[in-house]
PDB file of C-alpha atoms in Angstrom:
ATOM      1  CA  MET V 172      77.178  98.871 173.412  1.00 74.00           C
ATOM      2  CA  GLN V 173      78.081  97.513 169.975  1.00 87.00           C
ATOM      3  CA  ASP V 174      75.066  95.188 170.086  1.00 88.00           C
ATOM      4  CA  ILE V 175      72.721  98.121 170.663  1.00 87.00           C
ATOM      5  CA  PHE V 176      74.437 100.114 167.905  1.00 89.00           C
ATOM      6  CA  LEU V 177      74.006  97.243 165.434  1.00 91.00           C
ATOM      7  CA  VAL V 178      70.364  96.621 166.363  1.00 88.00           C
ATOM      8  CA  ALA V 179      69.528 100.331 166.147  1.00 85.00           C
ATOM      9  CA  HIS V 180      70.923 100.531 162.632  1.00 86.00           C
ATOM     10  CA  VAL V 181      69.299  97.297 161.451  1.00 90.00           C
ATOM     11  CA  ARG V 182      65.891  98.399 162.750  1.00 84.00           C
ATOM     12  CA  PHE V 183      66.362 101.844 161.211  1.00 82.00           C
ATOM     13  CA  VAL V 184      67.047 100.342 157.774  1.00 84.00           C
ATOM     14  CA  GLN V 185      64.118  97.940 158.096  1.00 83.00           C
ATOM     15  CA  ALA V 186      61.651 100.638 159.171  1.00 77.00           C
ATOM     16  CA  ARG V 187      62.495 103.247 156.562  1.00 76.00           C
ATOM     17  CA  PRO V 188      61.457 103.156 152.893  1.00 72.00           C
ATOM     18  CA  LEU V 189      65.060 102.965 151.690  1.00 78.00           C
ATOM     19  CA  GLY V 190      64.656 100.093 149.261  1.00 83.00           C
ATOM     20  CA  VAL V 191      67.283  98.083 151.146  1.00 86.00           C
ATOM     21  CA  ASP V 192      66.462  94.458 151.926  1.00 86.00           C
ATOM     22  CA  LEU V 193      68.541  93.034 154.749  1.00 89.00           C
ATOM     23  CA  ASP V 194      68.651  89.292 154.171  1.00 91.00           C
ATOM     24  CA  LEU V 195      69.572  88.144 157.666  1.00 92.00           C
ATOM     25  CA  GLY V 196      68.757  84.477 156.991  1.00 92.00           C
ATOM     26  CA  PRO V 197      72.430  83.484 156.687  1.00 96.00           C
ATOM     27  CA  TYR V 198      73.157  85.227 160.011  1.00 94.00           C
ATOM     28  CA  PRO V 199      71.146  83.432 162.717  1.00 96.00           C
ATOM     29  CA  LYS V 200      73.192  84.973 165.534  1.00 95.00           C
ATOM     30  CA  ILE V 201      72.275  88.490 164.407  1.00 94.00           C
ATOM     31  CA  THR V 202      68.613  87.488 164.130  1.00 95.00           C
ATOM     32  CA  ALA V 203      68.758  86.024 167.652  1.00 96.00           C
ATOM     33  CA  LEU V 204      70.383  89.224 168.939  1.00 94.00           C
ATOM     34  CA  LEU V 205      67.632  91.338 167.353  1.00 92.00           C
ATOM     35  CA  ASP V 206      64.963  89.146 168.941  1.00 94.00           C
ATOM     36  CA  ARG V 207      66.597  89.270 172.381  1.00 94.00           C
ATOM     37  CA  LEU V 208      66.984  93.031 172.392  1.00 90.00           C
ATOM     38  CA  ASP V 209      63.462  93.577 171.002  1.00 88.00           C
ATOM     39  CA  ALA V 210      62.150  91.574 173.980  1.00 92.00           C
ATOM     40  CA  ARG V 211      63.880  93.815 176.542  1.00 90.00           C
ATOM     41  CA  ALA V 212      61.644  96.154 178.514  1.00 91.00           C
ATOM     42  CA  SER V 213      63.938  99.102 177.782  1.00 84.00           C
ATOM     43  CA  PHE V 214      63.621  98.569 174.021  1.00 82.00           C
ATOM     44  CA  LYS V 215      59.850  98.270 174.282  1.00 80.00           C
ATOM     45  CA  ALA V 216      59.630 101.447 176.373  1.00 80.00           C
ATOM     46  CA  ASN V 217      61.951 103.435 174.079  1.00 73.00           C
ATOM     47  CA  PRO V 218      61.580 102.247 170.490  1.00 66.00           C
ATOM     48  CA  ILE V 219      64.505 103.111 168.268  1.00 63.00           C
ATOM     49  CA  TRP V 220      63.119 102.031 164.940  1.00 62.00           C
ATOM     50  CA  TRP V 221      62.207 105.454 163.542  1.00 60.00           C
ATOM     51  CA  TRP V 222      64.297 108.582 163.930  1.00 66.00           C
ATOM     52  CA  GLU V 223      62.519 111.579 162.531  1.00 72.00           C
ATOM     53  CA  PRO V 224      61.584 115.013 163.863  1.00 78.00           C
ATOM     54  CA  GLY V 225      58.015 115.161 165.082  1.00 80.00           C
ATOM     55  CA  VAL V 226      57.696 111.513 166.088  1.00 80.00           C
ATOM     56  CA  VAL V 227      56.191 111.464 169.569  1.00 78.00           C
ATOM     57  CA  GLY V 228      55.371 107.791 169.955  1.00 76.00           C
ATOM     58  CA  TYR V 229      54.652 104.515 168.226  1.00 76.00           C
ATOM     59  CA  GLN V 230      51.670 102.313 167.466  1.00 82.00           C
ATOM     60  CA  PRO V 231      51.863  98.752 168.837  1.00 81.00           C
ATOM     61  CA  ASP V 232      53.127  97.581 165.429  1.00 79.00           C
ATOM     62  CA  GLY V 233      55.977 100.130 165.449  1.00 72.00           C
ATOM     63  CA  THR V 234      54.339 102.713 163.159  1.00 79.00           C
ATOM     64  CA  PRO V 235      55.398 106.215 164.209  1.00 79.00           C
ATOM     65  CA  ILE V 236      52.914 108.733 165.632  1.00 84.00           C
ATOM     66  CA  TYR V 237      53.549 112.352 164.684  1.00 86.00           C
ATOM     67  CA  GLU V 238      52.744 115.511 166.652  1.00 80.00           C
TER      68      GLU V 238
END
């Protein structure tokens, strides 16, 4: 559960125009965790990168689609 929580927050920060740069280079285990969870069918079927009202789906590159 904590892994999913961490990945959800990392992807949220990376996808939003917040001006925050997450330098994960010094943390190879976190990068590996992100890659593993991104490869899971459940993460592909239910993207968690963008939380915003009106988002109904995602482009293949992760860009949100609005109603």
